[in-house]
Amino acid sequence: MILALVVVTALGFDFTNGFHDTANAMATSIATRALRPKTAVALSGILNLIGAFLSVEVALTVSNAVVRIQNPDGTPKESLTADGGTALLLIVLAGLIGGIVWNLFTWLLGLPSSSSHALFGGLVGATIAGLGWAGVNWNGNGSKLDGVVGKVILPALISPVIAGVVAAVGTWLIYKLTVGVAQRFTENGFRWGQIGSASLVSLAHGTNDAQKTMGVITLALIAAGDWTDTGNIPFWVKASCAVAIALGTYLGGWRIIRTLGKGLVEIAPPQGMAAESSSAAVILASSHLGFALSTTHVATGSILGSGVGKPGAQVRWRVAGRMVAAWLITLPAAAVVGALMWYLGSFVGGVAGAVVIFALLLVLAGAMWLRSRVTPVDHNNVNDEWDGEQPADEPRVPAGTGAA
Amino acid sequence: MSNLGFALEGAWKVLAAGLILGAGLPALFALGIRALAFGAGGDAEVNGGRPHRTGKVMAYALFAIVILGVLLGITFIVASGFGKTISFEHIVPTIVDK
């Protein structure tokens, strides 16, 4: 029963992960109208699906980076698997709920925060609540980049800067090199370049992020005694995670797409191409070097960089500041939610406790969804001007009559 | 070595690779577009001029390099999915076990 709730919640997290991160790959292509909004999210969704299926490698030890609930070979700690694994399942469930709640909340505010940070934050919080401070892997053991500091905090500080520098240099070079070329040539050419580089980001996202959820679900299965092979993932887990992230991506987090595509910088096709190439290169290079990072931080850094690199472009630093603030509190905030959920769940106890916190998640998610309907952002108005009042009586195609 | 040391060490490599691939390839692409416009001549360039065949050839050569770079990226994604990685030890990228 608890296991079923964990699996459903994990897939739910995967889904929010997808729609939270659509913006990372596609915000620029949508903003420059290289792709129609619906086409962009469909393309990104398909590439995420493919990417998720490509990840044959097992990411079972994903939680080891931040918490100590697993042995190095991926099996859960024995102390947590007594009693049918309830202790471990409750930690994982509370952690996942923390991640989802924070993902939805930042989506409501239109802020691109990191889904991996939300997941790690939720797990850290639930672990502190369940096992105490010593249950968290803060600093690793000093032999490699590890722990909350090494895998989460340092990359979050460094990666946006790297991506920003690369994108700024790229943008600057592109503008320098195409001086004197007619606009119809540059616009068209760079639109294609942009679509290609954005597709690469989507594919990389699918392989990286879906893997995390697959690892979490498999860990839960092992803890409950329903799976024993630490070298493989059940096929249904892989398939359902792939579908969940792809559906989430296709649904599109329009609020976040709007912030990234229109809020930070007015993006022209050459900038879009520079930003996405920078994202793709930084993401691939760091995963090659085993340097964990968040797609969100990289994409945001790149877009900012493309604004810095274009002569005369304006960057809305106030919006950027709000984003950075959201990044800083993502881990602790998701941790607080995760911890609260664990306390509540263990206070009620057993299966009932898990049901109660799951129900609470549904209530919170429903409330935030209802709140989002007050000021809807979808594929019809995602590209509206950022500044300036939108007159209320402006003739606009009502939602529902579009291509939906 | 502390976490900070490891992070900075990794950061330099990522920055270098990022600049070469993430800024270098787009720059080549931009050159390609410029060459294409040079090849088309006429109103493709602000200062006009006759069409040049060499421009077109250069443009496609440059685009080919960029596409090779992109293929390298895709290969890496697919390879890492199968628990492999790409080694640059012998200059020519080869797929090896992690």
Short mmCIF file of C-alpha atoms in Angstrom, two decimals:
data_model
loop_
_atom_site.label_atom_id
_atom_site.label_comp_id
_atom_site.label_asym_id
_atom_site.label_seq_id
_atom_site.Cartn_x
_atom_site.Cartn_y
_atom_site.Cartn_z
CA MET A 1 0.00 0.00 0.00
CA ILE A 2 2.69 2.49 1.03
CA LEU A 3 4.77 1.21 -1.87
CA ALA A 4 1.97 1.99 -4.30
CA LEU A 5 1.73 5.52 -2.90
CA VAL A 6 5.49 5.97 -3.25
CA VAL A 7 5.40 4.82 -6.88
CA VAL A 8 2.49 7.11 -7.74
CA THR A 9 4.11 10.04 -5.96
CA ALA A 10 7.44 9.40 -7.65
CA LEU A 11 5.75 9.40 -11.05
CA GLY A 12 3.98 12.58 -10.01
CA PHE A 13 7.34 14.11 -9.21
CA ASP A 14 8.67 12.98 -12.57
CA PHE A 15 5.71 14.66 -14.22
CA THR A 16 6.32 18.00 -12.43
CA ASN A 17 9.99 17.59 -13.28
CA GLY A 18 9.01 17.43 -16.94
CA PHE A 19 6.77 20.46 -17.07
CA HIS A 20 9.00 22.48 -14.81
CA ASP A 21 11.95 21.96 -17.12
CA THR A 22 10.35 22.32 -20.56
CA ALA A 23 11.40 25.93 -20.38
CA ASN A 24 15.09 25.08 -20.10
CA ALA A 25 15.19 23.70 -23.60
CA MET A 26 12.32 25.39 -25.36
CA ALA A 27 11.78 28.85 -23.84
CA THR A 28 14.17 30.48 -26.30
CA SER A 29 12.76 28.75 -29.38
CA ILE A 30 9.25 29.75 -28.36
CA ALA A 31 10.24 33.34 -27.59
CA THR A 32 11.95 33.83 -30.97
CA ARG A 33 9.06 32.06 -32.74
CA ALA A 34 11.46 29.57 -34.27
CA LEU A 35 8.87 26.99 -33.28
CA ARG A 36 5.18 27.37 -32.55
CA PRO A 37 4.60 26.87 -28.81
CA LYS A 38 2.69 23.61 -29.22
CA THR A 39 5.24 22.25 -31.69
CA ALA A 40 8.07 23.12 -29.33
CA VAL A 41 6.62 21.29 -26.33
CA ALA A 42 5.70 18.29 -28.49
CA LEU A 43 9.25 18.08 -29.87
CA SER A 44 10.73 18.43 -26.40
CA GLY A 45 8.34 15.82 -25.00
CA ILE A 46 9.26 13.27 -27.67
CA LEU A 47 12.98 13.87 -27.16
CA ASN A 48 12.57 13.47 -23.41
CA LEU A 49 10.77 10.19 -24.00
CA ILE A 50 13.58 8.94 -26.23
CA GLY A 51 16.17 10.22 -23.79
CA ALA A 52 14.55 8.44 -20.86
CA PHE A 53 14.55 5.13 -22.73
CA LEU A 54 18.19 5.61 -23.67
CA SER A 55 19.27 5.63 -20.06
CA VAL A 56 20.12 1.99 -19.67
CA GLU A 57 22.55 2.66 -16.88
CA VAL A 58 21.09 2.28 -13.40
CA ALA A 59 20.92 5.42 -11.30
CA LEU A 60 20.03 3.49 -8.18
CA THR A 61 22.44 5.32 -5.97
CA VAL A 62 21.08 8.75 -6.82
CA SER A 63 20.07 9.46 -3.23
CA ASN A 64 23.53 8.55 -1.90
CA ALA A 65 24.81 11.95 -2.91
CA VAL A 66 22.80 13.65 -0.22
CA VAL A 67 21.40 11.16 2.29
CA ARG A 68 22.54 7.95 3.94
CA ILE A 69 19.67 5.59 3.42
CA GLN A 70 21.45 3.21 1.06
CA ASN A 71 24.53 1.02 1.10
CA PRO A 72 27.17 1.81 -1.50
CA ASP A 73 25.89 -1.02 -3.74
CA GLY A 74 22.44 0.52 -3.85
CA THR A 75 20.61 -1.75 -1.45
CA PRO A 76 18.75 0.06 1.33
CA LYS A 77 20.28 0.14 4.81
CA GLU A 78 19.15 -2.94 6.71
CA SER A 79 18.06 -0.87 9.69
CA LEU A 80 15.42 0.75 7.51
CA THR A 81 14.01 -2.32 5.82
CA ALA A 82 12.67 -4.09 8.90
CA ASP A 83 8.88 -4.11 9.02
CA GLY A 84 8.47 -4.36 5.26
CA GLY A 85 10.58 -1.29 4.59
CA THR A 86 8.04 1.12 6.07
CA ALA A 87 10.70 3.34 7.63
CA LEU A 88 12.50 3.89 4.33
CA LEU A 89 9.32 4.20 2.30
CA LEU A 90 8.02 6.92 4.58
CA ILE A 91 11.25 8.92 4.22
CA VAL A 92 11.15 8.59 0.45
CA LEU A 93 7.45 9.44 0.26
CA ALA A 94 7.81 12.52 2.48
CA GLY A 95 10.85 13.60 0.47
CA LEU A 96 9.04 13.24 -2.85
CA ILE A 97 6.07 15.20 -1.55
CA GLY A 98 8.44 17.96 -0.45
CA GLY A 99 9.89 18.04 -3.96
CA ILE A 100 6.52 18.13 -5.71
CA VAL A 101 5.04 20.82 -3.47
CA TRP A 102 8.03 23.08 -4.01
CA ASN A 103 8.03 22.43 -7.76
CA LEU A 104 4.37 23.38 -8.01
CA PHE A 105 4.80 26.45 -5.84
CA THR A 106 7.68 27.83 -7.90
CA TRP A 107 5.72 27.03 -11.07
CA LEU A 108 2.81 29.07 -9.70
CA LEU A 109 5.22 31.99 -9.27
CA GLY A 110 6.71 31.33 -12.70
CA LEU A 111 10.17 30.81 -11.26
CA PRO A 112 12.53 28.30 -12.88
CA SER A 113 13.90 26.51 -9.85
CA SER A 114 15.82 23.27 -10.02
CA SER A 115 13.82 20.04 -9.88
CA SER A 116 16.82 18.07 -8.70
CA HIS A 117 17.31 20.53 -5.84
CA ALA A 118 13.67 20.14 -4.92
CA LEU A 119 14.01 16.33 -4.88
CA PHE A 120 17.25 16.40 -2.93
CA GLY A 121 15.85 19.02 -0.56
CA GLY A 122 12.77 16.95 0.14
CA LEU A 123 14.89 13.85 0.79
CA VAL A 124 17.29 15.76 3.04
CA GLY A 125 14.42 17.19 5.08
CA ALA A 126 12.66 13.86 5.45
CA THR A 127 15.96 12.21 6.41
CA ILE A 128 16.76 14.81 9.05
CA ALA A 129 13.29 14.31 10.47
CA GLY A 130 13.51 10.53 10.32
CA LEU A 131 17.15 9.77 11.11
CA GLY A 132 18.58 12.99 12.51
CA TRP A 133 21.32 15.26 11.16
CA ALA A 134 23.80 12.42 10.85
CA GLY A 135 21.58 10.78 8.24
CA VAL A 136 22.53 13.48 5.76
CA ASN A 137 25.69 13.26 3.68
CA TRP A 138 26.75 16.89 4.05
CA ASN A 139 30.31 16.93 2.79
CA GLY A 140 31.17 13.52 1.35
CA ASN A 141 34.27 11.72 2.59
CA GLY A 142 36.83 14.00 0.99
CA SER A 143 37.85 11.60 -1.79
CA LYS A 144 35.68 13.14 -4.48
CA LEU A 145 33.07 15.79 -5.11
CA ASP A 146 30.23 14.51 -2.94
CA GLY A 147 27.58 15.34 -0.38
CA VAL A 148 25.11 18.19 -0.20
CA VAL A 149 27.92 20.73 -0.51
CA GLY A 150 29.78 19.04 -3.36
CA LYS A 151 26.88 17.70 -5.41
CA VAL A 152 24.31 20.39 -4.87
CA ILE A 153 25.50 23.71 -3.47
CA LEU A 154 28.83 24.25 -5.24
CA PRO A 155 27.59 23.24 -8.72
CA ALA A 156 24.58 25.52 -8.24
CA LEU A 157 26.90 28.45 -7.58
CA ILE A 158 29.37 27.66 -10.33
CA SER A 159 27.34 26.26 -13.25
CA PRO A 160 25.17 29.32 -14.03
CA VAL A 161 28.31 31.46 -14.16
CA ILE A 162 30.07 29.09 -16.55
CA ALA A 163 27.01 28.81 -18.78
CA GLY A 164 26.58 32.57 -18.72
CA VAL A 165 30.19 33.23 -19.74
CA VAL A 166 30.00 30.69 -22.56
CA ALA A 167 26.71 32.09 -23.86
CA ALA A 168 27.97 35.69 -23.63
CA VAL A 169 31.11 34.84 -25.60
CA GLY A 170 29.05 32.89 -28.13
CA THR A 171 26.52 35.68 -28.60
CA TRP A 172 29.21 38.30 -28.93
CA LEU A 173 31.08 36.25 -31.54
CA ILE A 174 27.92 35.54 -33.53
CA TYR A 175 26.96 39.20 -33.70
CA LYS A 176 30.50 40.22 -34.63
CA LEU A 177 30.72 37.60 -37.36
CA THR A 178 27.42 38.36 -39.01
CA VAL A 179 27.73 42.12 -39.25
CA GLY A 180 26.66 43.12 -42.75
CA VAL A 181 24.63 40.01 -43.52
CA ALA A 182 21.02 40.62 -44.48
CA GLN A 183 18.55 39.90 -41.72
CA ARG A 184 16.56 37.29 -43.63
CA PHE A 185 19.73 35.17 -43.76
CA THR A 186 20.65 35.49 -40.11
CA GLU A 187 17.11 35.09 -38.75
CA ASN A 188 16.39 32.00 -40.76
CA GLY A 189 19.74 30.31 -40.27
CA PHE A 190 19.88 30.86 -36.56
CA ARG A 191 16.33 29.65 -36.10
CA TRP A 192 17.47 26.28 -37.42
CA GLY A 193 20.59 26.31 -35.30
CA GLN A 194 18.48 27.09 -32.31
CA ILE A 195 16.06 24.23 -32.89
CA GLY A 196 18.97 21.82 -33.21
CA SER A 197 20.72 22.93 -30.05
CA ALA A 198 17.46 23.05 -28.05
CA SER A 199 16.71 19.48 -29.13
CA LEU A 200 20.07 18.39 -27.80
CA VAL A 201 19.23 19.94 -24.42
CA SER A 202 15.88 18.11 -24.35
CA LEU A 203 17.50 14.78 -25.11
CA ALA A 204 20.13 15.25 -22.42
CA HIS A 205 17.42 16.26 -19.98
CA GLY A 206 15.46 13.07 -20.65
CA THR A 207 18.46 10.85 -19.97
CA ASN A 208 19.50 12.67 -16.81
CA ASP A 209 16.30 13.52 -15.02
CA ALA A 210 14.09 10.52 -15.71
CA GLN A 211 16.90 8.37 -14.34
CA LYS A 212 16.61 9.96 -10.92
CA THR A 213 12.98 8.98 -10.55
CA MET A 214 13.70 5.49 -11.87
CA GLY A 215 16.37 5.14 -9.19
CA VAL A 216 14.03 6.30 -6.44
CA ILE A 217 11.22 3.93 -7.46
CA THR A 218 13.59 0.99 -7.73
CA LEU A 219 14.99 1.80 -4.29
CA ALA A 220 11.45 1.73 -2.90
CA LEU A 221 10.75 -1.60 -4.61
CA ILE A 222 13.88 -3.12 -3.12
CA ALA A 223 13.05 -1.78 0.32
CA ALA A 224 9.60 -3.36 0.13
CA GLY A 225 11.12 -6.65 -1.01
CA ASP A 226 9.48 -6.60 -4.44
CA TRP A 227 12.73 -6.38 -6.38
CA THR A 228 16.22 -7.62 -5.60
CA ASP A 229 18.39 -6.90 -8.63
CA THR A 230 20.49 -3.79 -7.98
CA GLY A 231 21.94 -3.92 -11.49
CA ASN A 232 18.69 -3.51 -13.37
CA ILE A 233 15.48 -1.55 -13.33
CA PRO A 234 12.12 -3.23 -13.96
CA PHE A 235 10.93 -2.38 -17.45
CA TRP A 236 7.58 -1.00 -16.30
CA VAL A 237 9.42 1.46 -14.06
CA LYS A 238 11.47 2.70 -16.96
CA ALA A 239 8.48 2.93 -19.29
CA SER A 240 6.24 4.72 -16.81
CA CYS A 241 8.97 7.21 -15.84
CA ALA A 242 9.68 7.94 -19.48
CA VAL A 243 6.00 8.52 -20.21
CA ALA A 244 5.50 10.64 -17.09
CA ILE A 245 8.38 13.01 -17.87
CA ALA A 246 7.37 13.23 -21.52
CA LEU A 247 3.74 14.02 -20.68
CA GLY A 248 4.86 16.60 -18.17
CA THR A 249 7.10 18.19 -20.76
CA TYR A 250 4.32 18.20 -23.33
CA LEU A 251 1.90 19.83 -20.91
CA GLY A 252 4.48 22.59 -20.70
CA GLY A 253 5.14 24.81 -17.72
CA TRP A 254 3.99 27.88 -19.62
CA ARG A 255 4.50 30.20 -16.67
CA ILE A 256 8.16 29.28 -16.47
CA ILE A 257 8.61 29.32 -20.24
CA ARG A 258 7.29 32.86 -20.20
CA THR A 259 9.69 34.00 -17.48
CA LEU A 260 12.72 32.44 -19.15
CA GLY A 261 11.78 33.36 -22.70
CA LYS A 262 10.42 36.85 -22.24
CA GLY A 263 11.20 37.93 -18.68
CA LEU A 264 14.98 37.99 -18.56
CA VAL A 265 16.05 39.19 -21.97
CA GLU A 266 14.34 39.96 -25.27
CA ILE A 267 15.75 37.05 -27.23
CA ALA A 268 16.60 37.19 -30.93
CA PRO A 269 17.37 33.99 -32.88
CA PRO A 270 21.18 34.43 -32.75
CA GLN A 271 21.00 34.81 -28.98
CA GLY A 272 18.70 31.84 -28.68
CA MET A 273 21.12 29.70 -30.60
CA ALA A 274 24.08 30.88 -28.51
CA ALA A 275 22.17 30.25 -25.28
CA GLU A 276 21.05 26.74 -26.18
CA SER A 277 24.46 25.74 -27.56
CA SER A 278 26.04 26.93 -24.36
CA SER A 279 23.51 24.96 -22.29
CA ALA A 280 24.01 21.82 -24.33
CA ALA A 281 27.80 22.06 -24.22
CA VAL A 282 27.97 22.79 -20.50
CA ILE A 283 25.48 20.05 -19.58
CA LEU A 284 27.23 17.43 -21.70
CA ALA A 285 30.74 18.47 -20.71
CA SER A 286 29.92 18.37 -17.01
CA SER A 287 28.16 15.05 -17.16
CA HIS A 288 31.21 13.75 -19.05
CA LEU A 289 33.40 14.97 -16.19
CA GLY A 290 31.04 13.71 -13.50
CA PHE A 291 30.18 17.20 -12.34
CA ALA A 292 26.56 17.14 -11.15
CA LEU A 293 24.50 20.14 -12.07
CA SER A 294 21.00 21.33 -12.66
CA THR A 295 19.70 21.90 -16.19
CA THR A 296 17.68 24.81 -14.86
CA HIS A 297 20.67 26.70 -13.52
CA VAL A 298 22.60 26.18 -16.71
CA ALA A 299 19.73 27.28 -18.97
CA THR A 300 19.07 30.40 -16.93
CA GLY A 301 22.74 31.31 -16.84
CA SER A 302 22.95 30.85 -20.60
CA ILE A 303 19.98 33.07 -21.33
CA LEU A 304 21.35 35.79 -19.06
CA GLY A 305 24.70 35.45 -20.78
CA SER A 306 23.11 35.87 -24.20
CA GLY A 307 21.68 39.15 -22.96
CA VAL A 308 25.02 40.32 -21.65
CA GLY A 309 26.82 39.37 -24.86
CA LYS A 310 24.54 41.15 -27.32
CA PRO A 311 25.58 44.75 -27.81
CA GLY A 312 22.87 47.05 -26.55
CA ALA A 313 20.60 44.34 -25.14
CA GLN A 314 18.74 44.93 -21.93
CA VAL A 315 18.78 42.39 -19.11
CA ARG A 316 16.08 42.53 -16.45
CA TRP A 317 18.31 41.94 -13.45
CA ARG A 318 15.38 42.29 -11.07
CA VAL A 319 13.77 39.17 -12.56
CA ALA A 320 17.14 37.43 -12.43
CA GLY A 321 17.48 38.39 -8.78
CA ARG A 322 14.12 36.83 -7.96
CA MET A 323 15.23 33.63 -9.64
CA VAL A 324 18.47 33.46 -7.74
CA ALA A 325 16.55 33.98 -4.52
CA ALA A 326 14.30 31.07 -5.47
CA TRP A 327 17.34 28.87 -6.12
CA LEU A 328 18.80 29.70 -2.74
CA ILE A 329 15.70 28.70 -0.86
CA THR A 330 14.75 25.68 -3.00
CA LEU A 331 16.76 23.15 -1.02
CA PRO A 332 15.82 24.37 2.48
CA ALA A 333 12.19 25.02 1.54
CA ALA A 334 11.69 21.57 0.02
CA ALA A 335 13.51 20.17 3.04
CA VAL A 336 11.09 21.87 5.42
CA VAL A 337 8.09 20.46 3.53
CA GLY A 338 9.70 17.02 3.44
CA ALA A 339 10.42 17.11 7.18
CA LEU A 340 6.92 18.30 8.06
CA MET A 341 5.44 15.53 5.95
CA TRP A 342 7.60 12.95 7.68
CA TYR A 343 6.59 14.16 11.14
CA LEU A 344 2.93 14.14 10.19
CA GLY A 345 3.19 10.72 8.56
CA SER A 346 5.01 9.13 11.46
CA PHE A 347 2.73 10.85 13.98
CA VAL A 348 -0.32 9.19 12.40
CA GLY A 349 1.76 6.10 11.83
CA GLY A 350 1.91 3.18 9.42
CA VAL A 351 -0.19 2.97 6.30
CA ALA A 352 -2.65 5.56 7.60
CA GLY A 353 0.20 8.07 7.99
CA ALA A 354 1.29 7.58 4.40
CA VAL A 355 -2.29 7.94 3.18
CA VAL A 356 -2.73 11.15 5.17
CA ILE A 357 0.35 12.87 3.73
CA PHE A 358 -0.52 11.66 0.26
CA ALA A 359 -4.00 13.15 0.62
CA LEU A 360 -2.43 16.37 1.86
CA LEU A 361 -0.27 16.45 -1.28
CA LEU A 362 -3.38 16.11 -3.45
CA VAL A 363 -5.10 18.95 -1.57
CA LEU A 364 -2.06 21.25 -1.85
CA ALA A 365 -1.55 20.44 -5.53
CA GLY A 366 -5.24 21.02 -6.26
CA ALA A 367 -5.22 24.34 -4.41
CA MET A 368 -2.19 25.57 -6.34
CA TRP A 369 -3.70 24.47 -9.63
CA LEU A 370 -6.92 26.37 -8.83
CA ARG A 371 -4.88 29.43 -7.87
CA SER A 372 -3.06 29.24 -11.21
CA ARG A 373 -6.37 29.48 -13.09
CA VAL A 374 -6.86 33.01 -11.76
CA THR A 375 -4.10 34.30 -14.03
CA PRO A 376 -3.65 31.56 -16.61
CA VAL A 377 -0.56 31.45 -18.77
CA ASP A 378 -0.72 29.04 -21.69
CA HIS A 379 0.41 28.66 -25.28
CA ASN A 380 -1.81 31.57 -26.33
CA ASN A 381 -0.27 34.29 -24.22
CA VAL A 382 3.13 32.89 -23.45
CA ASN A 383 4.80 35.42 -25.73
CA ASP A 384 2.95 38.57 -24.65
CA GLU A 385 5.10 41.57 -23.91
CA TRP A 386 6.65 41.38 -20.47
CA ASP A 387 6.40 45.06 -19.55
CA GLY A 388 3.35 47.20 -19.95
CA GLU A 389 -0.27 46.67 -19.09
CA GLN A 390 -2.29 44.12 -20.98
CA PRO A 391 -5.64 45.84 -21.45
CA ALA A 392 -8.36 43.60 -20.11
CA ASP A 393 -10.62 44.06 -23.14
CA GLU A 394 -7.92 43.38 -25.67
CA PRO A 395 -9.32 41.01 -28.27
CA ARG A 396 -7.59 37.74 -27.76
CA VAL A 397 -8.33 34.23 -28.91
CA PRO A 398 -9.97 32.64 -25.88
CA ALA A 399 -8.27 29.59 -24.47
CA GLY A 400 -9.79 26.41 -25.81
CA THR A 401 -10.43 27.63 -29.32
CA GLY A 402 -6.76 27.46 -30.24
CA ALA A 403 -4.85 24.47 -31.46
CA ALA A 404 -5.42 22.71 -28.14
CA MET B 1 41.41 17.87 -1.22
CA SER B 2 38.22 19.57 -0.17
CA ASN B 3 34.97 19.74 -2.07
CA LEU B 4 35.76 23.29 -3.13
CA GLY B 5 39.02 22.15 -4.70
CA PHE B 6 37.30 19.38 -6.64
CA ALA B 7 34.58 21.76 -7.77
CA LEU B 8 37.00 24.40 -9.04
CA GLU B 9 39.08 21.77 -10.79
CA GLY B 10 35.97 20.48 -12.57
CA ALA B 11 34.74 23.99 -13.28
CA TRP B 12 37.83 24.89 -15.32
CA LYS B 13 37.44 21.86 -17.52
CA VAL B 14 33.75 22.48 -18.04
CA LEU B 15 34.43 26.12 -18.87
CA ALA B 16 37.10 25.19 -21.39
CA ALA B 17 34.96 22.53 -23.07
CA GLY B 18 31.98 24.86 -22.96
CA LEU B 19 33.87 27.65 -24.66
CA ILE B 20 35.20 25.41 -27.42
CA LEU B 21 31.96 23.56 -28.12
CA GLY B 22 29.31 25.92 -26.80
CA ALA B 23 30.72 29.16 -28.18
CA GLY B 24 33.10 27.89 -30.86
CA LEU B 25 30.59 25.82 -32.81
CA PRO B 26 27.97 28.60 -32.90
CA ALA B 27 30.70 30.94 -34.09
CA LEU B 28 31.53 28.54 -36.93
CA PHE B 29 27.83 28.34 -37.69
CA ALA B 30 27.71 32.13 -37.84
CA LEU B 31 30.68 32.12 -40.20
CA GLY B 32 28.82 29.57 -42.29
CA ILE B 33 25.81 31.82 -42.54
CA ARG B 34 28.04 34.70 -43.46
CA ALA B 35 29.66 32.59 -46.17
CA LEU B 36 26.25 31.53 -47.42
CA ALA B 37 25.20 35.16 -47.75
CA PHE B 38 28.51 35.92 -49.48
CA GLY B 39 27.78 33.05 -51.83
CA ALA B 40 24.28 34.25 -52.60
CA GLY B 41 25.39 37.79 -53.26
CA GLY B 42 22.98 40.58 -54.16
CA ASP B 43 20.67 41.67 -51.39
CA ALA B 44 21.82 38.91 -49.04
CA GLU B 45 24.51 41.23 -47.83
CA VAL B 46 24.08 44.81 -46.77
CA ASN B 47 26.74 46.01 -49.20
CA GLY B 48 25.47 43.89 -52.10
CA GLY B 49 28.00 42.28 -54.43
CA ARG B 50 28.10 39.45 -56.97
CA PRO B 51 27.32 35.85 -56.01
CA HIS B 52 30.44 33.83 -55.16
CA ARG B 53 30.58 30.08 -55.63
CA THR B 54 33.37 29.72 -53.05
CA GLY B 55 31.06 31.22 -50.44
CA LYS B 56 28.61 28.40 -50.84
CA VAL B 57 31.29 25.72 -50.66
CA MET B 58 32.78 27.28 -47.56
CA ALA B 59 29.37 27.58 -45.96
CA TYR B 60 28.59 23.91 -46.38
CA ALA B 61 32.04 22.90 -45.14
CA LEU B 62 31.49 24.98 -42.01
CA PHE B 63 28.00 23.56 -41.47
CA ALA B 64 29.45 20.06 -41.81
CA ILE B 65 31.90 20.74 -38.97
CA VAL B 66 29.08 22.01 -36.79
CA ILE B 67 26.96 18.95 -37.55
CA LEU B 68 29.89 16.71 -36.63
CA GLY B 69 30.06 18.50 -33.28
CA VAL B 70 26.37 17.93 -32.73
CA LEU B 71 26.69 14.26 -33.67
CA LEU B 72 29.47 13.96 -31.12
CA GLY B 73 27.08 15.34 -28.50
CA ILE B 74 24.33 12.88 -29.44
CA THR B 75 26.79 10.00 -29.43
CA PHE B 76 27.86 10.97 -25.96
CA ILE B 77 24.27 11.06 -24.68
CA VAL B 78 23.47 7.67 -26.18
CA ALA B 79 26.78 6.15 -25.05
CA SER B 80 26.40 7.33 -21.47
CA GLY B 81 22.93 5.81 -21.45
CA PHE B 82 24.58 2.46 -22.07
CA GLY B 83 27.20 2.98 -19.40
CA LYS B 84 29.89 4.02 -21.89
CA THR B 85 31.69 7.25 -22.38
CA ILE B 86 33.73 8.90 -25.09
CA SER B 87 37.47 9.00 -24.74
CA PHE B 88 39.48 11.81 -26.32
CA GLU B 89 42.80 10.21 -25.44
CA HIS B 90 43.73 9.42 -29.01
CA ILE B 91 42.39 12.72 -30.35
CA VAL B 92 39.84 10.85 -32.44
CA PRO B 93 36.85 10.30 -30.14
CA THR B 94 36.28 6.64 -29.37
CA ILE B 95 33.57 4.96 -27.33
CA VAL B 96 34.93 3.17 -24.26
CA ASP B 97 33.56 1.66 -21.06
CA LYS B 98 33.16 4.05 -18.16
#
